[in-house]
Amino acid sequence: MRVLLIGGGGREHALALSLAADPAVDQLIAAPGNPGIAAVAQRRPVAATDPQAVAALAVEVGADLVVIGPEAPLVAGAADAVRAKGIACFGPSAAAAELEGSKSFAKGVMAAAGVPTARAVTCRTPDEVAAALDEFGAPYVVKNDGLAAGKGVVVTDDRAAALVHAQACEQVVVEEYLAGPEVSLFVVTDGDAAVPLLPAQDFKRIGDGDTGPNTGGMGAYAPLPWAPPGLVDQVMAEVVQPTLAQLRERGTPFAGLLYVGLAITAGGPRVIEFNARFGDPETQAVLALLETPLAGLLRAAATGTLAAHPPLRWRPGAAVTVVLASAGYPAGARTGDAITGAEQPGIVHAGTARDDSGELVSAGGRVLCATGVGADLGQAREAAYRLLAGVGLAGGQFRRDIAQAAAHGRVALP
Ligand code: AMP
Ligand code: GLY
């Protein structure tokens, strides 16, 4: 099978490693890829958010399967364009990707499907925002209604800061605060059948102890020893199946990766957000434990044959991923710093590049991540931090507490 992978971040490097390890894959092409991905795939340039360019590349390389990693090409319609060429594509249509592309669209689908989520109001004017903030009270949650790469959400006790964030956005969703530990559940689906991966947790804030501003994600681990028994089955029944049914009814079935971001509240699991693609960095941890060949699974979802796919097999134990971010992230990101020690198994590249002399340098906010696997979370943490200790990056920032509370049995359910 010849696979074309679209994207070039940490998630795509993790996907590339798993795809390349699938014996059914004899050629892997990544566009644009990154210097880490270059070790397992041929790199090609592409304008990923131009659907016709993605489809033309798929035809040119003779792809049997296209896997689209990031949300922007999906929202732009890259999967539609690839399928229009008669090529199997893992990734939802533009219409279905609106689950991620528009917070208010997602809220509408959830309301119609009876999916438990935070109460929310879509606001267009400062007066509407002020009224919604006062209705729900602190902590205030204000979300940019469009795609914002994980940085469009402000959660704050400071009413003035909530108003300032709203003013910087064209349209916002103001919602009720959900208290409880967060879960990321990835579901592979062909629109009908749906297969959950291991639940994971990510760490959104830049600082230890969940302090400082939100980021794209500073670390992750899987599975979740503290998760209530039956959590995944409950989320499949109460969230995933009704959402997929609702999108089928609308004539826009969702086929691809449905990322369900949840808070486990006192009232049960509630959806915080949907994404239309694998999460980053949770994918790095989850795929480190997946033994089932990935390309076969994604092809089954892309061809509507997921119901016939054998059950997933998982490596026992746990995986922990720690992100190394550049100086200044997330407000800005210093780039061009030399990186050493990044060519080791377990290191996944996100924002890296080669400079004119071929040296590896930082090229984005999240630069790379280290994934450790072990018999339990404690061992996986040790492995991840040991790996990261061998990497050099001037001004590099990383959290020291990834998976720490879970490893010590200190994640409390409300
Ligand atoms: P989102 O982009 O919607 O995932 O939001 C980013 C982060 O903000 C989430 O991972 C949560 O940590 C936090 N968040 C978003 N919505 C809520 C909410 N309703 N209640 C509590 N925290 C939230
Ligand atoms: N880890 C959060 C995300 O991928 O959106």
PDB file of C-alpha atoms in Angstrom, residues 133-375:
ATOM      1  CA  LEU A 133     -20.563  35.970  31.595  1.00  0.00           C
ATOM      2  CA  ASP A 134     -22.933  37.075  34.325  1.00  0.00           C
ATOM      3  CA  GLU A 135     -25.390  34.289  33.590  1.00  0.00           C
ATOM      4  CA  PHE A 136     -22.774  31.528  34.016  1.00  0.00           C
ATOM      5  CA  GLY A 137     -20.529  33.234  36.602  1.00  0.00           C
ATOM      6  CA  ALA A 138     -16.828  32.555  37.296  1.00  0.00           C
ATOM      7  CA  PRO A 139     -14.653  30.814  36.247  1.00  0.00           C
ATOM      8  CA  TYR A 140     -15.422  32.348  32.862  1.00  0.00           C
ATOM      9  CA  VAL A 141     -14.961  30.327  29.672  1.00  0.00           C
ATOM     10  CA  VAL A 142     -14.751  32.308  26.401  1.00  0.00           C
ATOM     11  CA  LYS A 143     -14.014  30.551  23.109  1.00  0.00           C
ATOM     12  CA  ASN A 144     -13.200  31.990  19.717  1.00  0.00           C
ATOM     13  CA  ASP A 145     -15.834  30.481  17.413  1.00  0.00           C
ATOM     14  CA  GLY A 146     -13.375  29.623  14.600  1.00  0.00           C
ATOM     15  CA  LEU A 147     -10.212  27.522  14.286  1.00  0.00           C
ATOM     16  CA  ALA A 148      -7.577  28.805  16.697  1.00  0.00           C
ATOM     17  CA  ALA A 149      -4.980  26.007  16.956  1.00  0.00           C
ATOM     18  CA  GLY A 150      -5.782  25.309  20.591  1.00  0.00           C
ATOM     19  CA  LYS A 151      -5.234  28.896  21.659  1.00  0.00           C
ATOM     20  CA  GLY A 152      -8.658  30.440  21.162  1.00  0.00           C
ATOM     21  CA  VAL A 153      -9.960  29.604  24.611  1.00  0.00           C
ATOM     22  CA  VAL A 154      -9.625  31.669  27.756  1.00  0.00           C
ATOM     23  CA  VAL A 155     -10.611  30.232  31.128  1.00  0.00           C
ATOM     24  CA  THR A 156     -10.290  32.877  33.833  1.00  0.00           C
ATOM     25  CA  ASP A 157     -11.711  34.259  37.062  1.00  0.00           C
ATOM     26  CA  ASP A 158     -10.975  37.738  35.754  1.00  0.00           C
ATOM     27  CA  ARG A 159     -14.139  39.126  34.157  1.00  0.00           C
ATOM     28  CA  ALA A 160     -12.242  41.990  32.483  1.00  0.00           C
ATOM     29  CA  ALA A 161      -9.789  39.523  30.875  1.00  0.00           C
ATOM     30  CA  ALA A 162     -12.722  37.460  29.620  1.00  0.00           C
ATOM     31  CA  LEU A 163     -14.206  40.569  27.997  1.00  0.00           C
ATOM     32  CA  VAL A 164     -10.876  41.554  26.433  1.00  0.00           C
ATOM     33  CA  HIS A 165     -10.495  38.084  24.856  1.00  0.00           C
ATOM     34  CA  ALA A 166     -14.039  38.269  23.483  1.00  0.00           C
ATOM     35  CA  GLN A 167     -13.334  41.662  21.932  1.00  0.00           C
ATOM     36  CA  ALA A 168     -10.361  40.251  20.032  1.00  0.00           C
ATOM     37  CA  CYS A 169     -12.616  37.666  18.345  1.00  0.00           C
ATOM     38  CA  GLU A 170     -15.322  38.193  15.771  1.00  0.00           C
ATOM     39  CA  GLN A 171     -17.776  35.779  17.349  1.00  0.00           C
ATOM     40  CA  VAL A 172     -17.366  33.873  20.605  1.00  0.00           C
ATOM     41  CA  VAL A 173     -19.029  31.097  22.522  1.00  0.00           C
ATOM     42  CA  VAL A 174     -19.354  31.804  26.251  1.00  0.00           C
ATOM     43  CA  GLU A 175     -20.010  28.715  28.298  1.00  0.00           C
ATOM     44  CA  GLU A 176     -20.478  27.191  31.699  1.00  0.00           C
ATOM     45  CA  TYR A 177     -17.260  26.022  33.430  1.00  0.00           C
ATOM     46  CA  LEU A 178     -16.943  22.235  33.701  1.00  0.00           C
ATOM     47  CA  ALA A 179     -15.105  21.068  36.825  1.00  0.00           C
ATOM     48  CA  GLY A 180     -13.349  17.695  36.742  1.00  0.00           C
ATOM     49  CA  PRO A 181     -10.371  15.910  35.210  1.00  0.00           C
ATOM     50  CA  GLU A 182     -10.120  16.023  31.414  1.00  0.00           C
ATOM     51  CA  VAL A 183     -10.033  13.057  29.060  1.00  0.00           C
ATOM     52  CA  SER A 184      -9.149  12.895  25.369  1.00  0.00           C
ATOM     53  CA  LEU A 185     -10.842   9.963  23.651  1.00  0.00           C
ATOM     54  CA  PHE A 186      -9.921   9.279  20.012  1.00  0.00           C
ATOM     55  CA  VAL A 187     -12.445   7.352  17.970  1.00  0.00           C
ATOM     56  CA  VAL A 188     -11.685   5.908  14.529  1.00  0.00           C
ATOM     57  CA  THR A 189     -14.887   5.828  12.503  1.00  0.00           C
ATOM     58  CA  ASP A 190     -16.151   5.215   8.982  1.00  0.00           C
ATOM     59  CA  GLY A 191     -19.295   7.168   9.772  1.00  0.00           C
ATOM     60  CA  ASP A 192     -21.188   4.107  11.055  1.00  0.00           C
ATOM     61  CA  ALA A 193     -18.849   1.787  12.915  1.00  0.00           C
ATOM     62  CA  ALA A 194     -16.664   3.406  15.564  1.00  0.00           C
ATOM     63  CA  VAL A 195     -13.597   2.073  17.388  1.00  0.00           C
ATOM     64  CA  PRO A 196     -12.229   3.907  20.447  1.00  0.00           C
ATOM     65  CA  LEU A 197      -8.499   4.110  21.122  1.00  0.00           C
ATOM     66  CA  LEU A 198      -7.106   4.159  24.675  1.00  0.00           C
ATOM     67  CA  PRO A 199      -8.251   7.223  26.610  1.00  0.00           C
ATOM     68  CA  ALA A 200      -5.523   9.777  27.240  1.00  0.00           C
ATOM     69  CA  GLN A 201      -5.031  13.019  29.131  1.00  0.00           C
ATOM     70  CA  ASP A 202      -3.167  16.044  27.922  1.00  0.00           C
ATOM     71  CA  PHE A 203      -1.746  19.075  29.718  1.00  0.00           C
ATOM     72  CA  LYS A 204      -2.870  22.325  28.168  1.00  0.00           C
ATOM     73  CA  ARG A 205      -1.206  24.928  30.380  1.00  0.00           C
ATOM     74  CA  ILE A 206       2.424  25.958  29.915  1.00  0.00           C
ATOM     75  CA  GLY A 207       3.418  25.682  33.587  1.00  0.00           C
ATOM     76  CA  ASP A 208       3.714  22.954  36.225  1.00  0.00           C
ATOM     77  CA  GLY A 209       0.608  22.544  38.325  1.00  0.00           C
ATOM     78  CA  ASP A 210      -1.583  23.700  35.397  1.00  0.00           C
ATOM     79  CA  THR A 211      -0.483  27.329  35.660  1.00  0.00           C
ATOM     80  CA  GLY A 212      -0.009  29.983  32.997  1.00  0.00           C
ATOM     81  CA  PRO A 213      -1.596  30.342  29.590  1.00  0.00           C
ATOM     82  CA  ASN A 214      -3.098  27.584  27.429  1.00  0.00           C
ATOM     83  CA  THR A 215      -0.899  25.996  24.773  1.00  0.00           C
ATOM     84  CA  GLY A 216      -1.431  23.431  22.033  1.00  0.00           C
ATOM     85  CA  GLY A 217      -0.533  20.793  24.662  1.00  0.00           C
ATOM     86  CA  MET A 218       2.620  20.289  26.758  1.00  0.00           C
ATOM     87  CA  GLY A 219       2.425  16.559  27.406  1.00  0.00           C
ATOM     88  CA  ALA A 220       0.148  13.559  27.585  1.00  0.00           C
ATOM     89  CA  TYR A 221      -0.202  10.044  28.910  1.00  0.00           C
ATOM     90  CA  ALA A 222      -2.274   6.941  28.358  1.00  0.00           C
ATOM     91  CA  PRO A 223      -4.092   4.983  29.606  1.00  0.00           C
ATOM     92  CA  LEU A 224      -5.873   6.592  32.599  1.00  0.00           C
ATOM     93  CA  PRO A 225      -5.617   4.458  35.744  1.00  0.00           C
ATOM     94  CA  TRP A 226      -8.108   6.723  37.516  1.00  0.00           C
ATOM     95  CA  ALA A 227     -10.837   6.579  34.848  1.00  0.00           C
ATOM     96  CA  PRO A 228     -14.147   5.235  36.133  1.00  0.00           C
ATOM     97  CA  PRO A 229     -14.792   1.677  34.907  1.00  0.00           C
ATOM     98  CA  GLY A 230     -17.012   1.733  31.852  1.00  0.00           C
ATOM     99  CA  LEU A 231     -16.046   5.305  30.946  1.00  0.00           C
ATOM    100  CA  VAL A 232     -15.180   4.515  27.332  1.00  0.00           C
ATOM    101  CA  ASP A 233     -18.387   2.484  26.800  1.00  0.00           C
ATOM    102  CA  GLN A 234     -20.417   5.291  28.347  1.00  0.00           C
ATOM    103  CA  VAL A 235     -18.835   7.932  26.113  1.00  0.00           C
ATOM    104  CA  MET A 236     -19.350   5.756  23.037  1.00  0.00           C
ATOM    105  CA  ALA A 237     -23.040   5.317  23.914  1.00  0.00           C
ATOM    106  CA  GLU A 238     -23.826   8.845  25.163  1.00  0.00           C
ATOM    107  CA  VAL A 239     -21.581  10.954  22.946  1.00  0.00           C
ATOM    108  CA  VAL A 240     -20.045   9.202  19.952  1.00  0.00           C
ATOM    109  CA  GLN A 241     -22.951   7.141  18.620  1.00  0.00           C
ATOM    110  CA  PRO A 242     -25.530   9.962  18.891  1.00  0.00           C
ATOM    111  CA  THR A 243     -23.108  12.463  17.299  1.00  0.00           C
ATOM    112  CA  LEU A 244     -22.324  10.127  14.383  1.00  0.00           C
ATOM    113  CA  ALA A 245     -26.051   9.415  13.950  1.00  0.00           C
ATOM    114  CA  GLN A 246     -26.839  13.134  13.938  1.00  0.00           C
ATOM    115  CA  LEU A 247     -24.241  13.805  11.234  1.00  0.00           C
ATOM    116  CA  ARG A 248     -25.551  10.881   9.153  1.00  0.00           C
ATOM    117  CA  GLU A 249     -29.063  12.325   9.452  1.00  0.00           C
ATOM    118  CA  ARG A 250     -27.808  15.699   8.211  1.00  0.00           C
ATOM    119  CA  GLY A 251     -26.353  13.963   5.167  1.00  0.00           C
ATOM    120  CA  THR A 252     -22.775  14.760   6.246  1.00  0.00           C
ATOM    121  CA  PRO A 253     -21.470  11.575   7.897  1.00  0.00           C
ATOM    122  CA  PHE A 254     -18.243  11.941   9.861  1.00  0.00           C
ATOM    123  CA  ALA A 255     -15.562   9.480   8.706  1.00  0.00           C
ATOM    124  CA  GLY A 256     -12.090   9.873  10.127  1.00  0.00           C
ATOM    125  CA  LEU A 257     -10.858  10.556  13.635  1.00  0.00           C
ATOM    126  CA  LEU A 258     -13.372  11.981  16.066  1.00  0.00           C
ATOM    127  CA  TYR A 259     -11.509  13.481  19.015  1.00  0.00           C
ATOM    128  CA  VAL A 260     -13.778  13.807  22.010  1.00  0.00           C
ATOM    129  CA  GLY A 261     -12.451  16.165  24.693  1.00  0.00           C
ATOM    130  CA  LEU A 262     -14.324  15.580  27.935  1.00  0.00           C
ATOM    131  CA  ALA A 263     -14.466  16.718  31.521  1.00  0.00           C
ATOM    132  CA  ILE A 264     -15.433  14.029  34.014  1.00  0.00           C
ATOM    133  CA  THR A 265     -17.767  16.119  36.172  1.00  0.00           C
ATOM    134  CA  ALA A 266     -19.825  15.209  39.213  1.00  0.00           C
ATOM    135  CA  GLY A 267     -22.715  14.753  36.787  1.00  0.00           C
ATOM    136  CA  GLY A 268     -20.759  12.406  34.510  1.00  0.00           C
ATOM    137  CA  PRO A 269     -18.739  12.945  31.338  1.00  0.00           C
ATOM    138  CA  ARG A 270     -19.432  16.235  29.503  1.00  0.00           C
ATOM    139  CA  VAL A 271     -18.007  17.214  26.128  1.00  0.00           C
ATOM    140  CA  ILE A 272     -15.614  20.180  26.220  1.00  0.00           C
ATOM    141  CA  GLU A 273     -14.809  20.054  22.518  1.00  0.00           C
ATOM    142  CA  PHE A 274     -14.735  17.935  19.418  1.00  0.00           C
ATOM    143  CA  ASN A 275     -11.794  17.862  17.047  1.00  0.00           C
ATOM    144  CA  ALA A 276     -11.799  16.322  13.604  1.00  0.00           C
ATOM    145  CA  ARG A 277      -8.287  14.839  13.815  1.00  0.00           C
ATOM    146  CA  PHE A 278      -5.851  13.124  16.154  1.00  0.00           C
ATOM    147  CA  GLY A 279      -4.803  15.189  19.164  1.00  0.00           C
ATOM    148  CA  ASP A 280      -1.286  16.432  19.640  1.00  0.00           C
ATOM    149  CA  PRO A 281       0.560  15.336  21.825  1.00  0.00           C
ATOM    150  CA  GLU A 282      -1.880  12.598  22.964  1.00  0.00           C
ATOM    151  CA  THR A 283      -1.323  10.716  19.680  1.00  0.00           C
ATOM    152  CA  GLN A 284       2.346  10.282  20.509  1.00  0.00           C
ATOM    153  CA  ALA A 285       1.432   8.489  23.763  1.00  0.00           C
ATOM    154  CA  VAL A 286      -1.548   6.510  22.436  1.00  0.00           C
ATOM    155  CA  LEU A 287       0.149   5.218  19.276  1.00  0.00           C
ATOM    156  CA  ALA A 288       3.192   4.150  21.298  1.00  0.00           C
ATOM    157  CA  LEU A 289       0.912   1.501  22.828  1.00  0.00           C
ATOM    158  CA  LEU A 290      -1.015   0.427  19.707  1.00  0.00           C
ATOM    159  CA  GLU A 291       0.090  -2.953  18.369  1.00  0.00           C
ATOM    160  CA  THR A 292      -2.537  -3.233  15.623  1.00  0.00           C
ATOM    161  CA  PRO A 293      -1.071  -2.081  12.284  1.00  0.00           C
ATOM    162  CA  LEU A 294      -2.229   1.521  11.815  1.00  0.00           C
ATOM    163  CA  ALA A 295      -2.537   1.758   8.023  1.00  0.00           C
ATOM    164  CA  GLY A 296      -4.929  -1.198   7.900  1.00  0.00           C
ATOM    165  CA  LEU A 297      -7.103   0.386  10.578  1.00  0.00           C
ATOM    166  CA  LEU A 298      -7.213   3.792   8.903  1.00  0.00           C
ATOM    167  CA  ARG A 299      -7.856   2.216   5.490  1.00  0.00           C
ATOM    168  CA  ALA A 300     -10.804   0.271   6.941  1.00  0.00           C
ATOM    169  CA  ALA A 301     -12.245   3.567   8.218  1.00  0.00           C
ATOM    170  CA  ALA A 302     -11.561   5.270   4.878  1.00  0.00           C
ATOM    171  CA  THR A 303     -13.276   2.516   2.883  1.00  0.00           C
ATOM    172  CA  GLY A 304     -16.345   1.940   5.057  1.00  0.00           C
ATOM    173  CA  THR A 305     -15.231  -1.496   6.229  1.00  0.00           C
ATOM    174  CA  LEU A 306     -14.426  -0.752   9.856  1.00  0.00           C
ATOM    175  CA  ALA A 307     -17.130  -3.129  11.174  1.00  0.00           C
ATOM    176  CA  ALA A 308     -15.130  -6.034   9.728  1.00  0.00           C
ATOM    177  CA  HIS A 309     -11.816  -4.889  11.258  1.00  0.00           C
ATOM    178  CA  PRO A 310     -10.445  -7.137  14.046  1.00  0.00           C
ATOM    179  CA  PRO A 311     -10.436  -5.757  17.615  1.00  0.00           C
ATOM    180  CA  LEU A 312      -7.471  -3.531  18.468  1.00  0.00           C
ATOM    181  CA  ARG A 313      -4.479  -4.976  20.273  1.00  0.00           C
ATOM    182  CA  TRP A 314      -2.612  -2.876  22.841  1.00  0.00           C
ATOM    183  CA  ARG A 315       0.771  -3.241  24.414  1.00  0.00           C
ATOM    184  CA  PRO A 316       0.344  -3.581  28.193  1.00  0.00           C
ATOM    185  CA  GLY A 317       1.656  -0.766  30.375  1.00  0.00           C
ATOM    186  CA  ALA A 318       1.622   2.989  29.903  1.00  0.00           C
ATOM    187  CA  ALA A 319       3.107   5.742  27.752  1.00  0.00           C
ATOM    188  CA  VAL A 320       4.070   9.301  28.696  1.00  0.00           C
ATOM    189  CA  THR A 321       4.922  12.108  26.264  1.00  0.00           C
ATOM    190  CA  VAL A 322       6.685  15.305  27.329  1.00  0.00           C
ATOM    191  CA  VAL A 323       6.814  18.285  24.967  1.00  0.00           C
ATOM    192  CA  LEU A 324       9.885  20.488  24.645  1.00  0.00           C
ATOM    193  CA  ALA A 325       8.790  23.992  23.640  1.00  0.00           C
ATOM    194  CA  SER A 326      10.861  26.925  22.472  1.00  0.00           C
ATOM    195  CA  ALA A 327      11.736  30.013  24.502  1.00  0.00           C
ATOM    196  CA  GLY A 328       8.849  32.451  24.582  1.00  0.00           C
ATOM    197  CA  TYR A 329       6.112  29.902  23.833  1.00  0.00           C
ATOM    198  CA  PRO A 330       3.107  30.262  23.825  1.00  0.00           C
ATOM    199  CA  ALA A 331       3.031  34.086  23.538  1.00  0.00           C
ATOM    200  CA  GLY A 332       5.589  33.834  20.741  1.00  0.00           C
ATOM    201  CA  ALA A 333       8.227  31.334  19.760  1.00  0.00           C
ATOM    202  CA  ARG A 334      11.928  31.925  19.312  1.00  0.00           C
ATOM    203  CA  THR A 335      13.131  29.912  16.335  1.00  0.00           C
ATOM    204  CA  GLY A 336      16.501  29.026  14.850  1.00  0.00           C
ATOM    205  CA  ASP A 337      18.049  27.603  18.048  1.00  0.00           C
ATOM    206  CA  ALA A 338      20.302  24.578  17.568  1.00  0.00           C
ATOM    207  CA  ILE A 339      18.861  21.246  18.725  1.00  0.00           C
ATOM    208  CA  THR A 340      21.080  18.371  19.828  1.00  0.00           C
ATOM    209  CA  GLY A 341      20.245  14.766  20.650  1.00  0.00           C
ATOM    210  CA  ALA A 342      16.959  14.721  18.759  1.00  0.00           C
ATOM    211  CA  GLU A 343      17.719  11.740  16.540  1.00  0.00           C
ATOM    212  CA  GLN A 344      16.858   9.038  19.054  1.00  0.00           C
ATOM    213  CA  PRO A 345      14.031   6.494  19.090  1.00  0.00           C
ATOM    214  CA  GLY A 346      11.178   7.927  21.142  1.00  0.00           C
ATOM    215  CA  ILE A 347      11.809  11.514  20.035  1.00  0.00           C
ATOM    216  CA  VAL A 348       9.158  12.918  17.756  1.00  0.00           C
ATOM    217  CA  HIS A 349       9.786  16.153  15.860  1.00  0.00           C
ATOM    218  CA  ALA A 350       7.179  18.919  15.762  1.00  0.00           C
ATOM    219  CA  GLY A 351       8.679  22.360  15.026  1.00  0.00           C
ATOM    220  CA  THR A 352      12.121  21.467  13.699  1.00  0.00           C
ATOM    221  CA  ALA A 353      13.927  22.359  10.485  1.00  0.00           C
ATOM    222  CA  ARG A 354      17.358  22.055   8.882  1.00  0.00           C
ATOM    223  CA  ASP A 355      19.282  25.293   8.493  1.00  0.00           C
ATOM    224  CA  ASP A 356      21.430  26.109   5.469  1.00  0.00           C
ATOM    225  CA  SER A 357      24.265  23.965   6.772  1.00  0.00           C
ATOM    226  CA  GLY A 358      21.962  21.017   7.459  1.00  0.00           C
ATOM    227  CA  GLU A 359      21.951  21.438  11.230  1.00  0.00           C
ATOM    228  CA  LEU A 360      18.736  20.766  13.111  1.00  0.00           C
ATOM    229  CA  VAL A 361      17.174  23.953  14.526  1.00  0.00           C
ATOM    230  CA  SER A 362      13.923  24.928  16.214  1.00  0.00           C
ATOM    231  CA  ALA A 363      11.214  26.180  13.863  1.00  0.00           C
ATOM    232  CA  GLY A 364       8.052  26.486  15.964  1.00  0.00           C
ATOM    233  CA  GLY A 365       6.498  26.738  19.409  1.00  0.00           C
ATOM    234  CA  ARG A 366       6.395  23.074  20.234  1.00  0.00           C
ATOM    235  CA  VAL A 367       9.758  21.793  19.019  1.00  0.00           C
ATOM    236  CA  LEU A 368       9.706  18.081  19.753  1.00  0.00           C
ATOM    237  CA  CYS A 369       8.526  15.559  22.290  1.00  0.00           C
ATOM    238  CA  ALA A 370       9.905  12.575  24.109  1.00  0.00           C
ATOM    239  CA  THR A 371       7.749   9.495  24.650  1.00  0.00           C
ATOM    240  CA  GLY A 372       8.575   6.848  27.226  1.00  0.00           C
ATOM    241  CA  VAL A 373       6.850   3.497  27.587  1.00  0.00           C
ATOM    242  CA  GLY A 374       6.897   1.372  30.729  1.00  0.00           C
ATOM    243  CA  ALA A 375       5.071  -1.173  32.815  1.00  0.00           C
TER     244      ALA A 375
END
